[in-house]
Short mmCIF file of C-alpha atoms in Angstrom, two decimals:
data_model
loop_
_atom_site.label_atom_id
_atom_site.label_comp_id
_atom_site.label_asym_id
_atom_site.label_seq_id
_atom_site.Cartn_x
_atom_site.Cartn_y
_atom_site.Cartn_z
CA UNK A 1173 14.81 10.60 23.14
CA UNK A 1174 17.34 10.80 20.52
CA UNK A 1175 16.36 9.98 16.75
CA UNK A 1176 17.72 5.96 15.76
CA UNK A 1177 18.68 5.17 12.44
CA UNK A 1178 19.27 1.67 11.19
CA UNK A 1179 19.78 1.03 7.07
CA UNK A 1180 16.70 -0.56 5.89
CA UNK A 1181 17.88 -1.24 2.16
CA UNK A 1182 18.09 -4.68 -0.44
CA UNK A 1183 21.80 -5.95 -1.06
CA UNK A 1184 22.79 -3.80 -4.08
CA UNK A 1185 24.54 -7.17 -5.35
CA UNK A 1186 21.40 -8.47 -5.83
CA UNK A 1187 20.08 -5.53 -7.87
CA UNK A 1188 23.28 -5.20 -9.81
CA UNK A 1189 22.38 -9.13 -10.56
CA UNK A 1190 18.75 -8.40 -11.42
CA UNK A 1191 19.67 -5.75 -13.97
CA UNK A 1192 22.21 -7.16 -15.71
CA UNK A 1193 19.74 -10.32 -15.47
CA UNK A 1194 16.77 -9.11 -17.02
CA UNK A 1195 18.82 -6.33 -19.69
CA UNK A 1196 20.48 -9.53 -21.10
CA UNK A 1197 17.15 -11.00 -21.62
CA UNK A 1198 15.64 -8.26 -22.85
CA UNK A 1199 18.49 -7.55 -25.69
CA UNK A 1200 18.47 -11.24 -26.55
CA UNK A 1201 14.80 -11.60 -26.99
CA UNK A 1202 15.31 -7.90 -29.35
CA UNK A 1203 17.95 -9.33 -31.84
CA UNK A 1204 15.98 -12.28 -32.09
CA UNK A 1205 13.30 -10.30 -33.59
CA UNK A 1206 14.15 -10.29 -36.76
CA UNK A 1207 15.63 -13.54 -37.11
CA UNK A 1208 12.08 -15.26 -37.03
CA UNK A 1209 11.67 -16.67 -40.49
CA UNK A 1210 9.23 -19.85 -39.64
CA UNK A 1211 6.78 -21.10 -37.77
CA UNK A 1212 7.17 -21.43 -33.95
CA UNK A 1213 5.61 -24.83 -32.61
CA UNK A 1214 5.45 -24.64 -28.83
CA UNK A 1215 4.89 -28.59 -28.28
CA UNK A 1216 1.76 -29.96 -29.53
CA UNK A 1217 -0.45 -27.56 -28.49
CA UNK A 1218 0.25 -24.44 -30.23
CA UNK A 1219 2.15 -22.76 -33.03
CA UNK A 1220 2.69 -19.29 -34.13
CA UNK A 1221 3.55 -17.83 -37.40
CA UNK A 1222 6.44 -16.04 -37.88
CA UNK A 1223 4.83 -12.18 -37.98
CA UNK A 1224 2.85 -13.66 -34.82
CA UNK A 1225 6.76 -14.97 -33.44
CA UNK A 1226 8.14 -11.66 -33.89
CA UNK A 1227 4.83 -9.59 -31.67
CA UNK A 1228 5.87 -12.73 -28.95
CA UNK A 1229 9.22 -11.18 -29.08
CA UNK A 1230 8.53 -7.54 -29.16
CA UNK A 1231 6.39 -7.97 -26.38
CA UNK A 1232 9.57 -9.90 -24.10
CA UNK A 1233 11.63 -7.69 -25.53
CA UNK A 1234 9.31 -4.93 -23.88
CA UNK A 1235 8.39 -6.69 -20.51
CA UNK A 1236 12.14 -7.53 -19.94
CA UNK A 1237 13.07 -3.48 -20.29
CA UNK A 1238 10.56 -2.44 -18.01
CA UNK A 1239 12.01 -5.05 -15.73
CA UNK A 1240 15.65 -3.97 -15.96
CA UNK A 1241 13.76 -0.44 -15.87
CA UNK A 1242 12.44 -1.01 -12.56
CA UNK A 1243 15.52 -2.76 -10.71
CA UNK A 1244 17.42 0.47 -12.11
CA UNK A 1245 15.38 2.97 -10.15
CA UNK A 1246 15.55 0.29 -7.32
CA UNK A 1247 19.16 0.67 -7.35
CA UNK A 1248 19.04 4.30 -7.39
CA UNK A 1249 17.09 4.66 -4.80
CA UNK A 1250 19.00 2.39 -2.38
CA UNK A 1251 21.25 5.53 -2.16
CA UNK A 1252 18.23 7.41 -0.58
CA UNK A 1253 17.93 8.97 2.79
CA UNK A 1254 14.63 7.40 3.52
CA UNK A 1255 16.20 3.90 3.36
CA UNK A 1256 15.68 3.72 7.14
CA UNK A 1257 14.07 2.22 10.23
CA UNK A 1258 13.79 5.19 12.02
CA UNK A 1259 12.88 5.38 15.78
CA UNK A 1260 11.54 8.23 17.48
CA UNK A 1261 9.85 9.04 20.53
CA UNK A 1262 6.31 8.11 19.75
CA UNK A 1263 6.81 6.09 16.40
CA UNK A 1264 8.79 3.58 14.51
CA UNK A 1265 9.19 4.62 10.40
CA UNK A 1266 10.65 2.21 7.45
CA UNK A 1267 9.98 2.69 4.12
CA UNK A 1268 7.25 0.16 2.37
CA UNK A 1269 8.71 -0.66 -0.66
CA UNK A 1270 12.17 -0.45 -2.62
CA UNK A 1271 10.39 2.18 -6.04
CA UNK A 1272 7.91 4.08 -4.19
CA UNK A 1273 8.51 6.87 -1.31
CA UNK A 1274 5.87 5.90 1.16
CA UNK A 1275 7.14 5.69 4.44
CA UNK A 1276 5.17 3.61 7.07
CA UNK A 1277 4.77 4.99 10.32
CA UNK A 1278 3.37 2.82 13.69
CA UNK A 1279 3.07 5.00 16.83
CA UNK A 1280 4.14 2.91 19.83
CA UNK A 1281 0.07 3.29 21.60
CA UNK A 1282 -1.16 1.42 18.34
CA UNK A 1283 1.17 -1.66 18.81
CA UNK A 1284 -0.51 -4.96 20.16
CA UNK A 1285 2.25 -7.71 19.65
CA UNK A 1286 5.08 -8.32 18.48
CA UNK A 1287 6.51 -11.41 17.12
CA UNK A 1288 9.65 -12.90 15.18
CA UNK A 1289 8.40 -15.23 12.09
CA UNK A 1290 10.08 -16.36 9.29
CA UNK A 1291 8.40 -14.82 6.25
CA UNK A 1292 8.96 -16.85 3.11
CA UNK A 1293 12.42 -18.51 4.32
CA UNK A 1294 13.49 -14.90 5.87
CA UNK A 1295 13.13 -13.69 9.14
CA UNK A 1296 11.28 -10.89 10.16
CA UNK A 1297 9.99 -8.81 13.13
CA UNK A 1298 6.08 -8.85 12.56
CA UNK A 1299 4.25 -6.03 14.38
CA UNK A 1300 0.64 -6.42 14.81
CA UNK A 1301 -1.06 -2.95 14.97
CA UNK A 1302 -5.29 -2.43 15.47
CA UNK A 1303 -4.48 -1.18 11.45
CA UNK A 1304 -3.06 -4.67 10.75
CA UNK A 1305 0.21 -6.41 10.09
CA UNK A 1306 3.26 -5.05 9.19
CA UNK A 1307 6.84 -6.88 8.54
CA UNK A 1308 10.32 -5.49 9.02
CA UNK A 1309 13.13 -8.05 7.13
CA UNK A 1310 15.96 -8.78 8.33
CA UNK A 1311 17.52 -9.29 5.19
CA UNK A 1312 17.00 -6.01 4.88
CA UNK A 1313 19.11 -4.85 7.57
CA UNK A 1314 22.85 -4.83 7.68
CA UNK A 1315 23.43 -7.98 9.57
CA UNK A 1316 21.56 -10.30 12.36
CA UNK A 1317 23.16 -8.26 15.50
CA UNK A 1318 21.55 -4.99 13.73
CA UNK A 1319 18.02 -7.38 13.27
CA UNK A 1320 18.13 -8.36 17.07
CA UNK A 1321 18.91 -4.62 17.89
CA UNK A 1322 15.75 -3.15 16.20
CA UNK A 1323 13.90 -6.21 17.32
CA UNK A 1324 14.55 -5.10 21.00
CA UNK A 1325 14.78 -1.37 20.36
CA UNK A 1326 10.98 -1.65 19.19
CA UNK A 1327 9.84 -4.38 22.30
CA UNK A 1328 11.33 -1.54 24.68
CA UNK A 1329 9.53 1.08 23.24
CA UNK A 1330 6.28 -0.95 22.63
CA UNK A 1331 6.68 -2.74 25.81
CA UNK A 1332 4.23 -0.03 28.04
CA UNK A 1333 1.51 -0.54 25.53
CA UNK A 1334 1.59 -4.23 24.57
CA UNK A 1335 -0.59 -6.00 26.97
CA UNK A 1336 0.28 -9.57 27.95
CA UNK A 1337 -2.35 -12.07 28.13
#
């Protein structure tokens, strides 16, 4: 059999969005550093003084660069070559995450059942393994005719193993 390649990757639109999102946050909470000459009353319940204001606001400042930080390498590696649902013939490989380069592999033997669900308002192909669950998104797929192609791709190459009850 032939190596199969489908795009497994998040809409760069989205990550474009994300960075421009959370970099706008983070250089607004940064200029407003310094302009924190009182006290900050949160409601009733609390209040800060302004040195205690301006830690509030370094520490934003901080978590919203790490965030822009993160959707940055995101977007770099959507240009990867391991951004892939790869089928070969004994296994099915996709990576696991959008920052880190694992790669999950599930031979075809180890495949139980195989079921569409939607997965927090997305649908997804969920493969049940004797290792445990595992999801492939169809959001993250070019389109729904590409979702419905892996879907039966993997239930033809499963099929032999998965017994029906």
């Amino acid at each position: 059999m032939d190596i199969v390649k489908y795009p497994y990757k998040i809409n760069r639109f989205f990550i474009l969005m994300g960075i421009g999102f959370f970099g706008w946050l983070a250089w607004f909470s940064y200029n407003q550093i310094n302009n924190t000459e009182q006290w900050l009353v949160v409601g009733q319940s609390a209040s800060v003084t302004a040195e205690q204001a301006r830690y509030l606001l370094s520490a934003t400042a901080l978590i919203f660069a790490m965030l822009t930080l993160m959707a940055f390498i995101i977007l770099l590696n959507s240009f990867s070559d391991r951004q892939n649902v790869i089928f070969t013939s004994d296994s099915v490989n996709y990576p696991k995450g959008h920052i880190r380069p694992k790669v999950i592999t599930i031979m075809y033997g180890d495949i139980r059942e195989l079921e569409r669900v939607n997965a927090q308002h997305n649908e997804a192909l969920e493969i049940t393994t004797s290792h445990g669950k595992y999801r492939i998104l169809k959001s993250m797929l070019k389109n729904h005719q590409t979702f419905n192609e892996v879907c039966e791709r993997l239930q033809q190459m499963a099929a032999p193993f998965i017994t029906v009850v």
